[in-house]
Amino acid sequence: MNTENPTLPGLHHVTAISADAQSNINFYCGVLGLRLVKLTVNFDDPASYHLYYGDELGRPGTLLTFFAWPGAARGRVGPPQVTATAFSVPANAMDFWLNRLTQRGIETESDGVRFGQRVLSFLDPDGMRVEIIGEDQPADSTAAPWPAGPIRVTYAIRGLHSVTISQRKEESTIELLKTVMGYELQDKAENRSRFLAGSNDHGPGVIIDLLQVPDLRHGTLGAGVVHHVAFRTPDNAQQAAWHQTISRLGLKVSPVMDRCYFHSIYYREPGGVLFEIATSNPGFTADQPAAELGRKLMLPPWLEPQRSEIEHAVPPIELPLTA
Ligand code: ZN
């Protein structure tokens, strides 16, 4: 544990907004083959679901989560936002994924190459931009896709590859990433700059792409839009050190919030995107055994007394079939 030089080994999760929990589950579990690792409610708004998708155990760096706000109006994608969330698959699985998406009527906007890696780009049911990127050498040897999911493990999504953050002016975000958060510029092509997490951890989600889009309209929050992006830090002590470091910059940082499966602090980076730093522990087996993850609505202890009201408030959903 090093609280003098705390690390951010990569992403922890991305959280976005969906207008319909059921179509969201059908897409991320049924089409993309992620595991629903936790079905819970938004702790700050317990009448709506919070859905967590990830690998077999929902390891930090494999997680995409949604606040499901029934009937929420679509947001507008635009700076300053995370405008694409990319997952990593083996390079030899890209044809499989192109076929799988095409067969399901999901249009892939580009089948291009970005920094030497093939990219499939498409929209989820709320219009959110999702990408699948093929990597020759899995950076992450500990990848553990869910073996009981619908995709063969050798082709399955291994975790987050990267996020793309769009900014009209990117300088202050670059400054924060490089001089404070330990990221290094790895590559640049046209208006896209690729940053790599500075730590030696080779887990998932070590890349941030910054896209400079000076002429695009500002985005607005709503369905199909990313709400925030979270970076992982190993433990509470390092998170406390980050809290101090970020506060000293003059940025407003939230107190530590207990999210049951991790602890979180939030701050808005100078470019306007909401960042979170989340601890890697305790993880999703904190309140359910691994085999039971995602199979029923879980509530934090302080909401358990309101379970019956909450169960009536959230829409009924059908959970994905498990093998
Ligand atoms: Zn979060």
Short mmCIF file of C-alpha atoms and ligand atoms in Angstrom, two decimals:
data_model
loop_
_atom_site.label_atom_id
_atom_site.label_comp_id
_atom_site.label_asym_id
_atom_site.label_seq_id
_atom_site.Cartn_x
_atom_site.Cartn_y
_atom_site.Cartn_z
CA MET A 1 0.00 0.00 0.00
CA ASN A 2 1.49 3.28 -1.08
CA THR A 3 -0.41 6.33 0.02
CA GLU A 4 2.44 8.67 -0.97
CA ASN A 5 2.07 7.78 -4.63
CA PRO A 6 -1.37 6.27 -5.02
CA THR A 7 -2.06 4.55 -8.35
CA LEU A 8 -4.95 4.42 -10.80
CA PRO A 9 -4.32 1.17 -12.70
CA GLY A 10 -7.19 1.76 -15.12
CA LEU A 11 -10.96 2.08 -15.35
CA HIS A 12 -13.28 0.63 -12.74
CA HIS A 13 -16.62 1.13 -14.51
CA VAL A 14 -18.63 3.29 -16.84
CA THR A 15 -22.16 4.33 -15.79
CA ALA A 16 -24.79 5.40 -18.30
CA ILE A 17 -28.53 6.03 -18.46
CA SER A 18 -31.12 3.74 -19.98
CA ALA A 19 -34.83 4.35 -20.47
CA ASP A 20 -35.78 0.68 -20.27
CA ALA A 21 -34.22 -1.95 -18.02
CA GLN A 22 -35.55 -4.93 -19.97
CA SER A 23 -34.20 -3.99 -23.39
CA ASN A 24 -30.93 -3.02 -21.71
CA ILE A 25 -30.65 -6.47 -20.08
CA ASN A 26 -31.61 -8.21 -23.32
CA PHE A 27 -28.90 -6.32 -25.19
CA TYR A 28 -25.98 -6.48 -22.78
CA CYS A 29 -26.62 -10.04 -21.58
CA GLY A 30 -28.34 -11.55 -24.61
CA VAL A 31 -26.39 -9.94 -27.44
CA LEU A 32 -23.05 -8.92 -25.93
CA GLY A 33 -22.94 -11.85 -23.49
CA LEU A 34 -21.96 -9.90 -20.39
CA ARG A 35 -23.05 -11.21 -17.03
CA LEU A 36 -25.59 -9.24 -15.00
CA VAL A 37 -23.45 -9.24 -11.85
CA LYS A 38 -25.75 -7.13 -9.73
CA LEU A 39 -29.38 -6.12 -9.87
CA THR A 40 -29.93 -3.34 -7.38
CA VAL A 41 -31.44 0.14 -7.19
CA ASN A 42 -29.88 3.56 -7.53
CA PHE A 43 -28.93 4.23 -3.89
CA ASP A 44 -29.66 7.93 -4.41
CA ASP A 45 -33.01 7.21 -6.12
CA PRO A 46 -34.21 3.79 -4.90
CA ALA A 47 -37.31 3.72 -7.12
CA SER A 48 -35.13 2.94 -10.16
CA TYR A 49 -32.84 0.05 -10.99
CA HIS A 50 -29.08 0.15 -11.11
CA LEU A 51 -27.86 -2.65 -13.38
CA TYR A 52 -24.24 -3.83 -13.32
CA TYR A 53 -22.76 -5.89 -16.15
CA GLY A 54 -19.29 -7.39 -16.19
CA ASP A 55 -17.23 -10.54 -16.46
CA GLU A 56 -17.81 -13.66 -14.36
CA LEU A 57 -17.29 -11.85 -11.06
CA GLY A 58 -17.70 -8.27 -12.20
CA ARG A 59 -14.04 -7.42 -11.76
CA PRO A 60 -13.10 -3.74 -11.76
CA GLY A 61 -12.32 -2.77 -15.35
CA THR A 62 -14.96 -5.08 -16.86
CA LEU A 63 -17.99 -3.13 -15.62
CA LEU A 64 -20.63 -1.17 -17.47
CA THR A 65 -23.52 -0.03 -15.30
CA PHE A 66 -26.84 1.67 -16.00
CA PHE A 67 -29.27 3.80 -14.11
CA ALA A 68 -32.55 2.62 -15.62
CA TRP A 69 -34.94 5.57 -15.57
CA PRO A 70 -38.19 4.33 -17.14
CA GLY A 71 -39.18 6.44 -20.10
CA ALA A 72 -36.25 8.87 -19.67
CA ALA A 73 -35.90 11.24 -22.61
CA ARG A 74 -32.88 10.72 -24.80
CA GLY A 75 -29.86 12.83 -23.97
CA ARG A 76 -27.69 14.42 -26.60
CA VAL A 77 -24.29 12.90 -27.16
CA GLY A 78 -21.64 15.58 -27.31
CA PRO A 79 -18.79 17.22 -25.44
CA PRO A 80 -17.95 17.15 -22.61
CA GLN A 81 -18.90 13.47 -22.25
CA VAL A 82 -17.70 9.93 -22.59
CA THR A 83 -19.02 9.45 -26.13
CA ALA A 84 -18.01 5.82 -26.69
CA THR A 85 -17.40 2.83 -24.43
CA ALA A 86 -15.20 0.11 -25.91
CA PHE A 87 -14.88 -3.53 -24.96
CA SER A 88 -11.89 -5.77 -25.68
CA VAL A 89 -12.18 -9.11 -27.52
CA PRO A 90 -9.47 -11.33 -29.06
CA ALA A 91 -8.48 -10.06 -32.53
CA ASN A 92 -9.54 -13.38 -34.10
CA ALA A 93 -13.08 -12.94 -32.72
CA MET A 94 -13.87 -9.83 -34.79
CA ASP A 95 -15.54 -11.68 -37.68
CA PHE A 96 -17.64 -13.60 -35.17
CA TRP A 97 -18.79 -10.31 -33.62
CA LEU A 98 -19.49 -8.65 -36.95
CA ASN A 99 -21.68 -11.63 -37.92
CA ARG A 100 -23.39 -11.79 -34.55
CA LEU A 101 -24.34 -8.11 -34.62
CA THR A 102 -25.38 -8.18 -38.28
CA GLN A 103 -27.56 -11.27 -37.75
CA ARG A 104 -29.38 -9.43 -34.98
CA GLY A 105 -30.01 -6.41 -37.16
CA ILE A 106 -27.50 -4.23 -35.32
CA GLU A 107 -25.87 -1.90 -37.77
CA THR A 108 -22.13 -1.43 -37.33
CA GLU A 109 -21.16 2.08 -38.32
CA SER A 110 -17.56 1.34 -39.07
CA ASP A 111 -15.38 -1.67 -39.33
CA GLY A 112 -12.25 0.41 -39.23
CA VAL A 113 -8.83 0.29 -37.68
CA ARG A 114 -7.76 2.54 -34.82
CA PHE A 115 -4.12 2.58 -33.72
CA GLY A 116 -3.63 -0.80 -35.40
CA GLN A 117 -6.68 -2.47 -33.84
CA ARG A 118 -9.91 -3.39 -35.62
CA VAL A 119 -13.00 -1.56 -34.28
CA LEU A 120 -16.70 -2.35 -34.57
CA SER A 121 -18.90 0.58 -33.58
CA PHE A 122 -22.65 0.37 -32.97
CA LEU A 123 -25.50 1.70 -30.84
CA ASP A 124 -27.27 0.06 -27.92
CA PRO A 125 -31.12 0.20 -27.63
CA ASP A 126 -30.92 3.68 -26.04
CA GLY A 127 -28.66 4.99 -28.79
CA MET A 128 -25.44 4.81 -26.77
CA ARG A 129 -22.23 4.28 -28.74
CA VAL A 130 -20.58 0.93 -27.94
CA GLU A 131 -17.43 -0.42 -29.56
CA ILE A 132 -15.80 -3.81 -29.76
CA ILE A 133 -12.05 -3.71 -30.36
CA GLY A 134 -9.87 -6.69 -31.31
CA GLU A 135 -6.58 -7.04 -29.45
CA ASP A 136 -3.88 -9.45 -30.60
CA GLN A 137 -2.13 -9.78 -27.32
CA PRO A 138 -4.62 -9.70 -24.52
CA ALA A 139 -3.13 -7.10 -22.22
CA ASP A 140 -4.99 -8.84 -19.47
CA SER A 141 -4.08 -12.46 -18.84
CA THR A 142 -6.52 -12.74 -15.97
CA ALA A 143 -9.61 -12.13 -18.15
CA ALA A 144 -12.48 -14.28 -16.99
CA PRO A 145 -15.57 -14.07 -19.22
CA TRP A 146 -18.60 -15.80 -17.82
CA PRO A 147 -18.44 -19.47 -18.93
CA ALA A 148 -22.22 -19.88 -18.51
CA GLY A 149 -22.93 -16.91 -20.81
CA PRO A 150 -24.16 -17.16 -24.41
CA ILE A 151 -20.74 -16.50 -26.03
CA ARG A 152 -17.92 -19.00 -26.30
CA VAL A 153 -15.29 -17.91 -23.78
CA THR A 154 -12.56 -17.73 -26.45
CA TYR A 155 -14.60 -15.07 -28.34
CA ALA A 156 -16.22 -13.35 -25.39
CA ILE A 157 -15.75 -9.79 -24.20
CA ARG A 158 -12.85 -9.70 -21.76
CA GLY A 159 -13.51 -6.35 -20.16
CA LEU A 160 -13.36 -2.68 -21.02
CA HIS A 161 -10.83 -1.69 -23.67
CA SER A 162 -11.15 2.09 -23.35
CA VAL A 163 -13.46 5.04 -23.24
CA THR A 164 -13.49 7.95 -25.67
CA ILE A 165 -13.91 11.32 -23.97
CA SER A 166 -14.99 14.13 -26.30
CA GLN A 167 -13.95 17.67 -25.44
CA ARG A 168 -14.21 20.96 -27.26
CA LYS A 169 -10.98 22.01 -25.56
CA GLU A 170 -8.89 19.17 -24.24
CA GLU A 171 -5.85 20.89 -22.68
CA SER A 172 -7.05 21.00 -19.07
CA THR A 173 -8.19 17.35 -19.20
CA ILE A 174 -4.83 16.28 -20.64
CA GLU A 175 -3.06 18.22 -17.91
CA LEU A 176 -5.06 16.43 -15.20
CA LEU A 177 -4.61 12.98 -16.76
CA LYS A 178 -0.86 13.41 -17.21
CA THR A 179 0.35 15.40 -14.27
CA VAL A 180 -2.03 14.14 -11.59
CA MET A 181 -3.68 10.87 -12.60
CA GLY A 182 -0.55 9.17 -13.93
CA TYR A 183 -1.62 8.71 -17.58
CA GLU A 184 0.88 8.95 -20.44
CA LEU A 185 0.31 9.93 -24.05
CA GLN A 186 0.77 6.75 -26.10
CA ASP A 187 -0.31 7.76 -29.59
CA LYS A 188 -2.07 10.45 -31.58
CA ALA A 189 -3.89 10.46 -34.91
CA GLU A 190 -5.84 13.43 -36.24
CA ASN A 191 -8.02 14.69 -33.38
CA ARG A 192 -7.70 11.52 -31.24
CA SER A 193 -5.05 11.24 -28.51
CA ARG A 194 -4.52 7.94 -26.72
CA PHE A 195 -3.48 7.86 -23.08
CA LEU A 196 -2.31 4.81 -21.17
CA ALA A 197 -2.61 4.33 -17.40
CA GLY A 198 0.79 4.80 -15.84
CA SER A 199 0.76 1.83 -13.50
CA ASN A 200 2.25 -1.60 -14.19
CA ASP A 201 -1.07 -3.29 -13.70
CA HIS A 202 -2.06 -4.87 -17.01
CA GLY A 203 -5.68 -5.41 -16.15
CA PRO A 204 -8.58 -4.30 -18.37
CA GLY A 205 -9.49 -0.74 -19.30
CA VAL A 206 -6.07 0.91 -19.25
CA ILE A 207 -6.77 3.27 -22.16
CA ILE A 208 -8.41 6.71 -22.33
CA ASP A 209 -8.87 8.28 -25.77
CA LEU A 210 -9.43 12.01 -25.91
CA LEU A 211 -11.26 13.28 -28.96
CA GLN A 212 -11.00 16.99 -29.67
CA VAL A 213 -14.25 18.20 -31.26
CA PRO A 214 -14.17 22.03 -31.06
CA ASP A 215 -17.22 22.53 -33.28
CA LEU A 216 -19.64 19.97 -31.84
CA ARG A 217 -22.68 21.00 -29.82
CA HIS A 218 -22.58 20.41 -26.09
CA GLY A 219 -24.16 17.17 -24.96
CA THR A 220 -27.01 16.87 -22.49
CA LEU A 221 -27.73 14.16 -19.94
CA GLY A 222 -30.44 11.60 -20.68
CA ALA A 223 -31.02 8.08 -21.95
CA GLY A 224 -28.21 6.81 -24.15
CA VAL A 225 -25.65 9.10 -22.51
CA VAL A 226 -22.80 8.20 -20.17
CA HIS A 227 -23.28 9.70 -16.71
CA HIS A 228 -19.72 9.24 -15.40
CA VAL A 229 -16.56 7.19 -15.71
CA ALA A 230 -14.84 5.57 -12.73
CA PHE A 231 -11.16 4.76 -12.24
CA ARG A 232 -10.07 1.97 -9.94
CA THR A 233 -7.80 2.29 -6.96
CA PRO A 234 -6.76 -0.69 -4.87
CA ASP A 235 -8.01 0.26 -1.40
CA ASN A 236 -9.49 2.86 0.96
CA ALA A 237 -6.10 4.27 1.96
CA GLN A 238 -5.13 5.04 -1.63
CA GLN A 239 -8.58 6.49 -2.25
CA ALA A 240 -8.10 8.81 0.74
CA ALA A 241 -4.78 9.89 -0.75
CA TRP A 242 -6.51 10.62 -4.07
CA HIS A 243 -9.17 12.61 -2.24
CA GLN A 244 -6.44 14.81 -0.79
CA THR A 245 -4.56 15.13 -4.07
CA ILE A 246 -7.64 16.10 -6.09
CA SER A 247 -8.91 18.50 -3.40
CA ARG A 248 -5.55 20.26 -3.36
CA LEU A 249 -6.01 21.06 -7.03
CA GLY A 250 -9.01 23.12 -6.07
CA LEU A 251 -11.49 20.67 -7.58
CA LYS A 252 -14.61 19.90 -5.58
CA VAL A 253 -14.51 16.25 -4.46
CA SER A 254 -17.43 14.41 -2.87
CA PRO A 255 -17.03 12.66 0.46
CA VAL A 256 -16.46 8.89 0.30
CA MET A 257 -19.75 7.21 -0.64
CA ASP A 258 -20.48 3.60 0.34
CA ARG A 259 -21.66 1.85 -2.84
CA CYS A 260 -21.67 -1.57 -1.06
CA TYR A 261 -19.52 -3.20 -3.73
CA PHE A 262 -16.92 -0.41 -3.71
CA HIS A 263 -16.36 2.98 -2.14
CA SER A 264 -16.51 6.06 -4.34
CA ILE A 265 -15.41 9.66 -4.56
CA TYR A 266 -16.60 11.92 -7.39
CA TYR A 267 -15.22 15.07 -8.97
CA ARG A 268 -15.76 16.93 -12.21
CA GLU A 269 -12.56 17.16 -14.23
CA PRO A 270 -11.79 20.66 -15.53
CA GLY A 271 -13.17 19.80 -18.98
CA GLY A 272 -16.58 18.99 -17.45
CA VAL A 273 -16.77 15.17 -17.38
CA LEU A 274 -17.79 13.56 -14.09
CA PHE A 275 -14.98 11.32 -12.83
CA GLU A 276 -15.15 8.83 -9.96
CA ILE A 277 -12.41 6.95 -8.15
CA ALA A 278 -13.72 3.61 -6.87
CA THR A 279 -12.01 1.00 -4.73
CA SER A 280 -11.44 -2.47 -6.14
CA ASN A 281 -12.86 -4.03 -2.97
CA PRO A 282 -15.08 -5.51 -1.64
CA GLY A 283 -16.59 -6.47 -5.02
CA PHE A 284 -19.85 -8.08 -6.05
CA THR A 285 -19.61 -11.19 -3.90
CA ALA A 286 -19.97 -8.95 -0.82
CA ASP A 287 -23.66 -9.84 -0.53
CA GLN A 288 -24.19 -12.82 -2.90
CA PRO A 289 -22.17 -15.94 -3.66
CA ALA A 290 -20.52 -15.97 -7.10
CA ALA A 291 -23.03 -18.48 -8.49
CA GLU A 292 -26.00 -16.29 -7.52
CA LEU A 293 -24.80 -12.93 -8.86
CA GLY A 294 -27.54 -10.95 -10.60
CA ARG A 295 -30.30 -13.46 -9.88
CA LYS A 296 -32.37 -11.30 -7.55
CA LEU A 297 -32.81 -7.70 -6.47
CA MET A 298 -30.20 -6.84 -3.86
CA LEU A 299 -30.55 -3.84 -1.57
CA PRO A 300 -28.03 -2.21 0.74
CA PRO A 301 -28.75 -2.79 4.44
CA TRP A 302 -30.12 0.75 4.88
CA LEU A 303 -32.76 0.21 2.15
CA GLU A 304 -33.70 -3.35 3.14
CA PRO A 305 -36.52 -2.11 5.48
CA GLN A 306 -38.18 -0.51 2.40
CA ARG A 307 -37.89 -3.63 0.23
CA SER A 308 -41.59 -4.13 -0.44
CA GLU A 309 -42.16 -0.47 -1.45
CA ILE A 310 -39.09 -0.60 -3.69
CA GLU A 311 -40.16 -3.87 -5.31
CA HIS A 312 -43.50 -2.28 -6.15
CA ALA A 313 -41.91 0.89 -7.49
CA VAL A 314 -39.51 -0.72 -9.99
CA PRO A 315 -40.89 -2.25 -13.19
CA PRO A 316 -41.08 -6.04 -13.38
CA ILE A 317 -38.25 -7.53 -15.45
CA GLU A 318 -37.26 -10.90 -16.76
CA LEU A 319 -33.75 -11.85 -15.79
CA PRO A 320 -31.42 -13.46 -18.32
CA LEU A 321 -31.45 -17.24 -18.44
CA THR A 322 -28.45 -18.89 -16.86
CA ALA A 323 -26.91 -22.16 -17.85
ZN ZN B 1 -19.95 5.05 -10.61
#
